[in-house]
mmCIF file of C-alpha atoms in Angstrom:
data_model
loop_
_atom_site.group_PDB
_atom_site.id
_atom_site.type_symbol
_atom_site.label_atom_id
_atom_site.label_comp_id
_atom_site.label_asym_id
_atom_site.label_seq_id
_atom_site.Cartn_x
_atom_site.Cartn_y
_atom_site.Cartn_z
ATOM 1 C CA UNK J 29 115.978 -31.410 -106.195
ATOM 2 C CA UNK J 30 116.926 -28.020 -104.747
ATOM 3 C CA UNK J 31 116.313 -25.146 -106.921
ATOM 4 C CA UNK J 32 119.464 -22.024 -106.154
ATOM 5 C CA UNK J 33 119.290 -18.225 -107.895
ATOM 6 C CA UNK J 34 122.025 -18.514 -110.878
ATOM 7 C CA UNK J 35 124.144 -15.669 -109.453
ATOM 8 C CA UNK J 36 122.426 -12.455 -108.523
ATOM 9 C CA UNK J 37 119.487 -12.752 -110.600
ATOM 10 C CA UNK J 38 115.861 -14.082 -109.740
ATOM 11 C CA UNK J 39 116.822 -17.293 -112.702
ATOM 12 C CA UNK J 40 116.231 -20.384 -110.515
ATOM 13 C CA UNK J 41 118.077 -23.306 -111.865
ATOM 14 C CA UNK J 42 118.548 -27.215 -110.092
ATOM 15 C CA UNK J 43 121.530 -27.549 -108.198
ATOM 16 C CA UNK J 44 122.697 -30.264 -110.651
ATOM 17 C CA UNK J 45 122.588 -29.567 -114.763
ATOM 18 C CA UNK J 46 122.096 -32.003 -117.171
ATOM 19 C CA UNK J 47 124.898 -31.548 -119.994
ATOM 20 C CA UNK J 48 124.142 -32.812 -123.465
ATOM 21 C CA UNK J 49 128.056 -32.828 -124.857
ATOM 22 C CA UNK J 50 127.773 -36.456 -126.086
ATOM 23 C CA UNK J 51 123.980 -36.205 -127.444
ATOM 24 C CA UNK J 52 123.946 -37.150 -130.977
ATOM 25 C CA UNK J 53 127.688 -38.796 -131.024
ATOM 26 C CA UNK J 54 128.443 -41.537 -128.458
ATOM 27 C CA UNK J 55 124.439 -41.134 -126.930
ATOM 28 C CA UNK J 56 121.553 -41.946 -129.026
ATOM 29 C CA UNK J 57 117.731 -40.970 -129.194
ATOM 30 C CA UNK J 58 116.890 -43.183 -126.937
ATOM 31 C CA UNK J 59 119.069 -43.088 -124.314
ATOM 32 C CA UNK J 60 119.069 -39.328 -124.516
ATOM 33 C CA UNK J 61 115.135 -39.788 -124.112
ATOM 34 C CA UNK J 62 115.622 -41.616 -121.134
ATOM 35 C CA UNK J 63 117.934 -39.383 -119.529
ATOM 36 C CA UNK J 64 116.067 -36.097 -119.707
ATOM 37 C CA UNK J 65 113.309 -38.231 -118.720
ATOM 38 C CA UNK J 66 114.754 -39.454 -115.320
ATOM 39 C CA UNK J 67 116.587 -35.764 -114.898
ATOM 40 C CA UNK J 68 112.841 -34.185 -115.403
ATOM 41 C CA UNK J 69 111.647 -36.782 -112.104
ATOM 42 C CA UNK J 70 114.062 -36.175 -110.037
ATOM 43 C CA UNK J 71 113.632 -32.761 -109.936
ATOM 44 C CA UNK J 72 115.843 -31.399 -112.520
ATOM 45 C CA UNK J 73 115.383 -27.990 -114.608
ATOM 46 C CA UNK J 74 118.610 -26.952 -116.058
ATOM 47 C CA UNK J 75 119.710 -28.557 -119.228
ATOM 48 C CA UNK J 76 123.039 -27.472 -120.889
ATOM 49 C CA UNK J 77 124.031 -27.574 -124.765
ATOM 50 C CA UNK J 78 125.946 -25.691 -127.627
ATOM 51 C CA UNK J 79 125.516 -25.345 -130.841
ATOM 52 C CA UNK J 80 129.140 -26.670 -131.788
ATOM 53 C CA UNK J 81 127.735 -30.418 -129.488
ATOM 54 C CA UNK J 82 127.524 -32.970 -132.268
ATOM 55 C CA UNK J 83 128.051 -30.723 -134.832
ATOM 56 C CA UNK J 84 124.208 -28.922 -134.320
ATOM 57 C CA UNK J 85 122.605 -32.691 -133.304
ATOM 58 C CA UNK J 86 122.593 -32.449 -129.399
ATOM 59 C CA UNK J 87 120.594 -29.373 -129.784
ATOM 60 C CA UNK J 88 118.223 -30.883 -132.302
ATOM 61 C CA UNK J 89 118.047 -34.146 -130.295
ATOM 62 C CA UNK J 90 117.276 -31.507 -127.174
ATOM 63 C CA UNK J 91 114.623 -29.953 -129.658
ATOM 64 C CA UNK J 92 112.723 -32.965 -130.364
ATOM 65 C CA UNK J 93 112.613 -34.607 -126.827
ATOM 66 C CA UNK J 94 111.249 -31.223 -125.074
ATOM 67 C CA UNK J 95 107.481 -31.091 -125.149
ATOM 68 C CA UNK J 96 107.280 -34.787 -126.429
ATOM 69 C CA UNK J 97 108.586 -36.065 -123.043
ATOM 70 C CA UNK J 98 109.309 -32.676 -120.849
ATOM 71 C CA UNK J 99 107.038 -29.586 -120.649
ATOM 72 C CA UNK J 100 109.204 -26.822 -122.449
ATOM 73 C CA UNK J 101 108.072 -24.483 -119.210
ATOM 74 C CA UNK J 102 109.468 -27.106 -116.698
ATOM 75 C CA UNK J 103 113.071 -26.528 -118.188
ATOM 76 C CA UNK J 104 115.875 -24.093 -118.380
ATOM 77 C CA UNK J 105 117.842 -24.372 -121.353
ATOM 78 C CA UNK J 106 121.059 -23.301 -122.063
ATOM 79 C CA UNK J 107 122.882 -23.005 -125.003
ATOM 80 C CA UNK J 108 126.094 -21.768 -126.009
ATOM 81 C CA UNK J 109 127.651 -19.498 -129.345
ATOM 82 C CA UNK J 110 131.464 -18.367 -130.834
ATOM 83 C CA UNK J 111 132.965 -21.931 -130.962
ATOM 84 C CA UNK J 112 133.928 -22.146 -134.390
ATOM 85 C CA UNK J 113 135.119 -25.850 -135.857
ATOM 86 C CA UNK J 114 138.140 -24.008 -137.825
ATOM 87 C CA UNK J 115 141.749 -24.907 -136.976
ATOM 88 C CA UNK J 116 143.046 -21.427 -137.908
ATOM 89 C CA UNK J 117 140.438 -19.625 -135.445
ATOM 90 C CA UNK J 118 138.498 -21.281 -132.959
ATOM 91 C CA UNK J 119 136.227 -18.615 -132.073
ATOM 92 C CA UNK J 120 134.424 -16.342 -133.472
ATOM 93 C CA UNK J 121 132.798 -13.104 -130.956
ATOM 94 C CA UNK J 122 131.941 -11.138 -133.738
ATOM 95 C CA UNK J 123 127.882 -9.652 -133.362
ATOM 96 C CA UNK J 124 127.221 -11.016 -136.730
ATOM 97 C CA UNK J 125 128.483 -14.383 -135.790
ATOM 98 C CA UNK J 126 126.708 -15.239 -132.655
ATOM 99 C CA UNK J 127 123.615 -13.340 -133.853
ATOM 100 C CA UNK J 128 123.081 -15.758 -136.708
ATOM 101 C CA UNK J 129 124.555 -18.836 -134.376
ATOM 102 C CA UNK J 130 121.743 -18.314 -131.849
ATOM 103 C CA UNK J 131 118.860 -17.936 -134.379
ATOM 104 C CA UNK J 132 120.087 -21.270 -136.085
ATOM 105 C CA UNK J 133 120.018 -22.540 -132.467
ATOM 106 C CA UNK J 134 116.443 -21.663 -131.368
ATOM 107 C CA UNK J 135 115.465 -23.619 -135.015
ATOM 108 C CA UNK J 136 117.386 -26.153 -133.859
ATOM 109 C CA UNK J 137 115.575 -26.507 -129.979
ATOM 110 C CA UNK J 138 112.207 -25.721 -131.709
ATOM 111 C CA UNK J 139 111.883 -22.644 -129.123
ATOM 112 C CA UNK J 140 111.393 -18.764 -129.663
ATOM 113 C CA UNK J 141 113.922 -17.945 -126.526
ATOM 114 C CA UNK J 142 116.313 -20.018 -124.359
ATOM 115 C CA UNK J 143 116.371 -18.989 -121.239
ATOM 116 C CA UNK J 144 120.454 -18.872 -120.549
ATOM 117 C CA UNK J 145 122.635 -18.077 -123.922
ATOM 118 C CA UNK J 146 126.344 -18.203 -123.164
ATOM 119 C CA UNK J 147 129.184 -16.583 -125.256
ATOM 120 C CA UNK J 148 131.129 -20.235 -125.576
ATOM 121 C CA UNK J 149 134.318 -18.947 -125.202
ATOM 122 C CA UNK J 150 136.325 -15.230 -125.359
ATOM 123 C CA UNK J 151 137.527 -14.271 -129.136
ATOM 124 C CA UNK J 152 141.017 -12.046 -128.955
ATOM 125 C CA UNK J 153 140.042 -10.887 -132.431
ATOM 126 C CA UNK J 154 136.638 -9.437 -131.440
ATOM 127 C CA UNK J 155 136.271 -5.961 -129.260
ATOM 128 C CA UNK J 156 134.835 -7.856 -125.918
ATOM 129 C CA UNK J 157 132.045 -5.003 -125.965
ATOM 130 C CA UNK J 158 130.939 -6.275 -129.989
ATOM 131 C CA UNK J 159 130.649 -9.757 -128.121
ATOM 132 C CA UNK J 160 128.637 -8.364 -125.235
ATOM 133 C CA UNK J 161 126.093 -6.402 -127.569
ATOM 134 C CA UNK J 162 125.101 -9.734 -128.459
ATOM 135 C CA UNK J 163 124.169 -10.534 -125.719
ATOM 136 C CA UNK J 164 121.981 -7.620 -125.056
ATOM 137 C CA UNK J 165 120.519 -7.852 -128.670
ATOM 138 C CA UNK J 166 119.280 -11.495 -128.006
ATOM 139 C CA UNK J 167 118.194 -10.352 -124.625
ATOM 140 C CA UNK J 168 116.450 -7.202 -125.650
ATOM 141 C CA UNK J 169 114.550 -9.082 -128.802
ATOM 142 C CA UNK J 170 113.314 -11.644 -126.147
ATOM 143 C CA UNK J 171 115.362 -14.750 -127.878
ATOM 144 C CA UNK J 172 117.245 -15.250 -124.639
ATOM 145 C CA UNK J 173 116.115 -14.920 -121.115
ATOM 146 C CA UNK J 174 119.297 -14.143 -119.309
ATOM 147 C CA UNK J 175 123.007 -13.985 -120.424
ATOM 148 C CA UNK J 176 126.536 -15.709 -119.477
ATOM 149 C CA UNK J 177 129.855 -16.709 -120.571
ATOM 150 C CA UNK J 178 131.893 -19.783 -120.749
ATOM 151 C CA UNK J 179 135.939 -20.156 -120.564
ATOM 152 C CA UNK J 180 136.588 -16.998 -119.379
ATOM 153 C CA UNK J 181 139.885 -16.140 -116.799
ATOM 154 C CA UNK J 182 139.841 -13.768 -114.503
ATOM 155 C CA UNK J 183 140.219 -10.650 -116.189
ATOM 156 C CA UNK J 184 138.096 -11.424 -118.917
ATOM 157 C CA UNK J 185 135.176 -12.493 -116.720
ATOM 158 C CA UNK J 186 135.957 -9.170 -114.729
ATOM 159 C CA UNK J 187 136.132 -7.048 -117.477
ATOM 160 C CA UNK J 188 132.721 -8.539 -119.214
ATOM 161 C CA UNK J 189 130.576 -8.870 -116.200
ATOM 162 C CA UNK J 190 131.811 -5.056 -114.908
ATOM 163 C CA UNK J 191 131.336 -3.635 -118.931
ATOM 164 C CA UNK J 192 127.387 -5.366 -117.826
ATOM 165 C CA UNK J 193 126.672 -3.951 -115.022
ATOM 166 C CA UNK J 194 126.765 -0.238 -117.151
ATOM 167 C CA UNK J 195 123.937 1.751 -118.481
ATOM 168 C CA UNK J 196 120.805 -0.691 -119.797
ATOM 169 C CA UNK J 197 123.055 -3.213 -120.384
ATOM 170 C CA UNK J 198 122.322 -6.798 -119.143
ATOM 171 C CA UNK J 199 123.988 -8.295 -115.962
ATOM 172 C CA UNK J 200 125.650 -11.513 -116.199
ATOM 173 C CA UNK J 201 124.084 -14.228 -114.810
ATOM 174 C CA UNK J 202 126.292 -17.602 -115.078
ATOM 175 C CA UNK J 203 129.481 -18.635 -115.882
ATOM 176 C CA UNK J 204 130.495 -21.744 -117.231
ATOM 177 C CA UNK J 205 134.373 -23.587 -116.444
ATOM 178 C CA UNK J 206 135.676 -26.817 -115.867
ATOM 179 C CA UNK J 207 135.994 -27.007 -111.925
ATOM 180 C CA UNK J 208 136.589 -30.133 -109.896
ATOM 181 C CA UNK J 209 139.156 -31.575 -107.601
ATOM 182 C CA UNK J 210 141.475 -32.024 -110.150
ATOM 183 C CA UNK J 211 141.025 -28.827 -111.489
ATOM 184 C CA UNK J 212 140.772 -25.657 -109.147
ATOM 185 C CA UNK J 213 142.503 -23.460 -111.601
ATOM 186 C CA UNK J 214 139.337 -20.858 -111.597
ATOM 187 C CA UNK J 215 139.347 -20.255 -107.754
ATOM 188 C CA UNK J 216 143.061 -17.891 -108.554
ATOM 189 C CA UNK J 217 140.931 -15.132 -110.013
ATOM 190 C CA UNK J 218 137.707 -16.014 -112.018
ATOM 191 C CA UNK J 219 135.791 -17.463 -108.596
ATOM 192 C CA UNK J 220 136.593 -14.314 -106.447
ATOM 193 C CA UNK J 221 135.844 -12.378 -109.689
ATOM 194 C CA UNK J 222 132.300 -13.710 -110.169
ATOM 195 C CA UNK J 223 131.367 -13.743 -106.992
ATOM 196 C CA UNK J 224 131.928 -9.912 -106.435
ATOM 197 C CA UNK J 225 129.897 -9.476 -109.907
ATOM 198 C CA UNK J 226 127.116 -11.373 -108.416
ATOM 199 C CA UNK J 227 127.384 -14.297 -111.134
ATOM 200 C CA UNK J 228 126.832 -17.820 -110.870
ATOM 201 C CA UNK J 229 129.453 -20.611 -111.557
ATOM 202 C CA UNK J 230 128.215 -23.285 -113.472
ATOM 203 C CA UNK J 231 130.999 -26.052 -113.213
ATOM 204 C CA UNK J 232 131.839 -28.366 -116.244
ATOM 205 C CA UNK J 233 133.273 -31.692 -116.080
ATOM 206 C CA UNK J 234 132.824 -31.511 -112.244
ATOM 207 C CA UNK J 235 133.769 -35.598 -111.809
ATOM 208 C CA UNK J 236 137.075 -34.949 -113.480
ATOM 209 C CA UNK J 237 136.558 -36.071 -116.779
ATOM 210 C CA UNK J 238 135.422 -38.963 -115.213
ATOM 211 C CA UNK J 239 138.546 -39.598 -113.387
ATOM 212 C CA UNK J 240 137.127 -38.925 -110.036
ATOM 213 C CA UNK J 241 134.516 -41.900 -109.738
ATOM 214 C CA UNK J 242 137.493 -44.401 -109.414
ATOM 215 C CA UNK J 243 137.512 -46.044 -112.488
ATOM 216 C CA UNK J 244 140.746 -45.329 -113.909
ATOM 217 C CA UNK J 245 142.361 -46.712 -110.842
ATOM 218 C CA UNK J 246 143.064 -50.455 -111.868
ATOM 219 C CA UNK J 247 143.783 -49.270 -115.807
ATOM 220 C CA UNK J 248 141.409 -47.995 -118.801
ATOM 221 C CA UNK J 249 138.384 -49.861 -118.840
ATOM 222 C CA UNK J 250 137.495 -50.775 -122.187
ATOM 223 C CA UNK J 251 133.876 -48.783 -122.486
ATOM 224 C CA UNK J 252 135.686 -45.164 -120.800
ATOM 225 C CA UNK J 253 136.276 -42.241 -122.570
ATOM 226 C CA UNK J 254 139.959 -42.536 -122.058
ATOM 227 C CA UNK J 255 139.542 -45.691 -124.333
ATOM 228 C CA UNK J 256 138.548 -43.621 -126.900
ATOM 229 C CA UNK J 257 141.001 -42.626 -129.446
ATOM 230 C CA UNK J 258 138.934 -39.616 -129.643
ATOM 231 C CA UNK J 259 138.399 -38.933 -126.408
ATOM 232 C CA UNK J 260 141.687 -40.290 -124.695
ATOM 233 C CA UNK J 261 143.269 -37.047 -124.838
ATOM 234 C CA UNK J 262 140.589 -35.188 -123.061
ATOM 235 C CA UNK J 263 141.023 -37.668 -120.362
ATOM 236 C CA UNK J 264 144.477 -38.444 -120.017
ATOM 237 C CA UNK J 265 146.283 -35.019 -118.362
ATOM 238 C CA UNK J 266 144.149 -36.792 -115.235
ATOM 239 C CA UNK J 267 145.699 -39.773 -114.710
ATOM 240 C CA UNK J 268 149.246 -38.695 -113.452
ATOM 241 C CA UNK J 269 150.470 -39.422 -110.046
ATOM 242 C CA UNK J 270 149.260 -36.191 -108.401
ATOM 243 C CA UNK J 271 145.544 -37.048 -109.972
ATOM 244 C CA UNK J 272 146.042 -40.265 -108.144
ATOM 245 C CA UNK J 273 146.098 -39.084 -104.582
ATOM 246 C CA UNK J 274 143.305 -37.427 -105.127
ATOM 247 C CA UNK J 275 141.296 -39.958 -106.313
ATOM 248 C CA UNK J 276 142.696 -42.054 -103.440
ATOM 249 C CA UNK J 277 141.472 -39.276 -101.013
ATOM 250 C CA UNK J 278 138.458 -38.925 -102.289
ATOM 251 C CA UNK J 279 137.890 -42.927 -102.368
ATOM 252 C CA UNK J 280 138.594 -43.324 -99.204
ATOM 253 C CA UNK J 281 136.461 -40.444 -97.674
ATOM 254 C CA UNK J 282 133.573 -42.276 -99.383
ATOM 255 C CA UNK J 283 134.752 -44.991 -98.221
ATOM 256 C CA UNK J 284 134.361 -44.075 -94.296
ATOM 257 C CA UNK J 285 130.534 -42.092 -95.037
ATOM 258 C CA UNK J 286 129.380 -45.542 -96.907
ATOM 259 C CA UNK J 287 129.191 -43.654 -100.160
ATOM 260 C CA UNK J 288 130.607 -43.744 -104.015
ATOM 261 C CA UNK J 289 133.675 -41.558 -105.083
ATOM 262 C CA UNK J 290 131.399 -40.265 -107.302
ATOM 263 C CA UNK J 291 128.996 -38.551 -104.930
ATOM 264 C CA UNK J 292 131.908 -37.521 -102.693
ATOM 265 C CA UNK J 293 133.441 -35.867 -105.600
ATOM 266 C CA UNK J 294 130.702 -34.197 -106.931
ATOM 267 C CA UNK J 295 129.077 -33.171 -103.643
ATOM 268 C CA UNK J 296 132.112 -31.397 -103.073
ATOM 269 C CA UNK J 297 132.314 -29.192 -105.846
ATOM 270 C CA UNK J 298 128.446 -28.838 -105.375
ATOM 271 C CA UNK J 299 128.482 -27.171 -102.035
ATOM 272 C CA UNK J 300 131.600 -24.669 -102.714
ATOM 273 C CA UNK J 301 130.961 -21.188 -102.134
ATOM 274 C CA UNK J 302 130.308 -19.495 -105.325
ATOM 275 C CA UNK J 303 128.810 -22.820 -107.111
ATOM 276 C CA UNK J 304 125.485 -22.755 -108.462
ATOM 277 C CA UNK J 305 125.074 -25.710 -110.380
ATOM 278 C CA UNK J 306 127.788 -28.172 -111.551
ATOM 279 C CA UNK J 307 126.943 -29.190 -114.857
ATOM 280 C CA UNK J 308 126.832 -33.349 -115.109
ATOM 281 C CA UNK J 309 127.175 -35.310 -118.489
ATOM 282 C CA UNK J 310 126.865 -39.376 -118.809
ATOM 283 C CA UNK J 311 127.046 -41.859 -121.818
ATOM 284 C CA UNK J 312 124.480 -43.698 -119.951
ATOM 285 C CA UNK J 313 120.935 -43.466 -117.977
ATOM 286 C CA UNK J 314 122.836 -45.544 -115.494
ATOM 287 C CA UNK J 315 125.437 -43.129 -114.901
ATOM 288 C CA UNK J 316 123.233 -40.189 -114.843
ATOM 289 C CA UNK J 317 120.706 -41.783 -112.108
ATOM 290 C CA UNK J 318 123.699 -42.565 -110.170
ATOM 291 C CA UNK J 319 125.273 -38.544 -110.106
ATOM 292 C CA UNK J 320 121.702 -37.532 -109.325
ATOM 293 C CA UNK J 321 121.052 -39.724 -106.091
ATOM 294 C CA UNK J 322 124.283 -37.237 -104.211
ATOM 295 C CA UNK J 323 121.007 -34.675 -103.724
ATOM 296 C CA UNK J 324 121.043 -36.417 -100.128
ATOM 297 C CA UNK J 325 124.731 -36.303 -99.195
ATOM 298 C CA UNK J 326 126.238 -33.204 -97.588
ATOM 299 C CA UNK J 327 129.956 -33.800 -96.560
ATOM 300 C CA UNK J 328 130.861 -33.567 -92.995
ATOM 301 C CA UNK J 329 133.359 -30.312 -92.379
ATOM 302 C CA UNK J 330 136.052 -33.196 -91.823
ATOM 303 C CA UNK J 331 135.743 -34.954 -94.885
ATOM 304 C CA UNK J 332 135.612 -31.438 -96.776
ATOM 305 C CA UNK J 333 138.911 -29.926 -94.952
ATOM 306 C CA UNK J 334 140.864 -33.187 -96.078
ATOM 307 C CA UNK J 335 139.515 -33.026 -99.211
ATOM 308 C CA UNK J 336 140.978 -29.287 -99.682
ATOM 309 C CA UNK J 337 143.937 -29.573 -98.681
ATOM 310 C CA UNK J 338 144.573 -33.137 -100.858
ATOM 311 C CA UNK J 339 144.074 -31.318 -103.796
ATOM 312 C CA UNK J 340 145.082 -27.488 -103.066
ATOM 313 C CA UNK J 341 146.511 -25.498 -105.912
ATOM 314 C CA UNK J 342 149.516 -23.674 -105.421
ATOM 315 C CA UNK J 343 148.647 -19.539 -105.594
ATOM 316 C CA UNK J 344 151.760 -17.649 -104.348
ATOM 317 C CA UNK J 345 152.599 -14.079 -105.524
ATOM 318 C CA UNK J 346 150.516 -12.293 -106.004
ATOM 319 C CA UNK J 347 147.477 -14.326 -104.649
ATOM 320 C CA UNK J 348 149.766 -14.946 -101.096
ATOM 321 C CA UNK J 349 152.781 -14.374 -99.284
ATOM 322 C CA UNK J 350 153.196 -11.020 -100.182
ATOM 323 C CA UNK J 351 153.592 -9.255 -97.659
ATOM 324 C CA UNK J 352 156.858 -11.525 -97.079
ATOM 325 C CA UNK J 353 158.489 -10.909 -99.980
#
């Protein structure tokens, strides 16, 4: 698999991830054995994970498969810290916090360091530069490699990855938002943003939450997420009518190259300017091997044009049209 520089930094990561969100609930040992197993062959290197996924066990599941099946040096491993599972505050940014949240981590992965540690999401209730001395802490002690952040807009990602780029202080690497055909939300602000700071974007639920590989279009099969009663809400602000023609676009564009919606869909999002690595998560080996055999597909100019303008976002003032007002 091709390896790309996350952002502007010398960290050199697989253009696909591995995610780990459903390790330790809806996927097993095994199956979680299997899939870093057939990530690792084909070529694979970054491997994503929080500390809040499964309540600690995807990162403990992570823990115990690396060395027994993957060399620990082969891998990058992320990990992320400030989700909190408390309905009156979500986050917590504060030093103390994600200090303590990262150490429990590392016991967890059975590592001294990971090499990417991302703040999980931005705390209102924390100074943003308390947050970012965290990151400098775990970075200056050797625990983490390089630094990012996750679920950040625009200004927030601006103001971070410019407070970074001051004194000794370490430069941002990655950043880590849902981003996919359905959801172009972070190309307003936070893509322009991060690619003027030099950092990578690391896109989450890049198939749509599963929406994009076709398989809500005849109803909610019975084994899908949006069966779930857990997960149905997740899944369902993707199955209105505008989500449709999308999905029919991108269907039929794989359609004419003799492909899957699913590789159409995620090459896509792959190959946008500012994309490092799209981050890929599946219940199944099966689903995984499938999202990693799009290494071979590039999309013809054609195909990506329709594509765009199928799903474009609407940014007027102040983004366009300005100078019309």
């Amino acid at each position: 698999m091709e390896q790309r520089h996350l952002g502007r930094t010398g960290l050199r990561v697989s253009r696909i991830g591995l995610g780990t969100l459903t390790w330790g609930r809806d996927t097993d040992e095994h199956d979680a054995a299997e899939q870093l197993k057939a990530f690792w062959d084909a070529g694979g290197t970054l491997v994503d994970t929080a500390d809040v996924y499964g309540g600690g066990e995807a990162e403990y599941l992570l823990g115990r498969l690396v060395e027994r099946l993957v060399p620990r040096q082969d891998l990058v491993l992320s990990t992320k810290a400030g989700s909190v599972p408390d309905p009156d505050r979500r986050t917590d940014g504060s030093r103390g916090h994600l200090l303590a949240a990262l150490d429990a981590s590392l016991a967890r992965l059975g590592t001294d360091h990971v090499d990417l540690w991302q703040l999980h999401a931005f705390d209102p209730h924390t100074p943003l530069e308390e947050s970012l001395q965290a990151l400098d802490i775990a970075v200056r002690s050797g625990r983490a490699r390089y630094a990012g952040v996750a679920n950040f807009c625009g200004w927030q990602l601006a103001k971070a990855g410019t407070w970074q780029l001051g004194g000794d202080r370490t430069r941002l690497a990655g950043a880590q938002l849902e981003y996919s055909l359905l959801q172009r939300g972070v190309e307003r602000e936070v893509l322009p943003a991060a690619m003027d700071l030099g950092i990578g974007l690391l896109p989450s639920s890049p198939l749509g939450r599963g929406v994009l590989t076709g398989k809500y279009r005849s109803g909610t099969p019975a084994d899908s997420q949006g069966a779930s009663e857990r997960m149905a809400p997740f899944v369902e602000p993707y199955l209105d009518d505008a989500a449709s023609r999308i999905v029919d676009a991108v269907t039929t564009a794989a359609d004419g190259l003799a492909t899957t919606p699913l590789h159409g869909a995620l090459a896509w999002v792959r190959d946008r300017p500012g994309v490092t690595a799209p981050i890929v998560g599946a219940r199944t080996t099966r689903q995984l091997t499938a999202a990693l055999s799009v290494e071979t597909l590039s999309l013809p100019d054609e195909i990506c044009r329709a594509l765009n303008d199928v799903s474009a976002p609407v940014h007027r003032y102040p983004d366009h049209d300005w100078s019309t007002l």
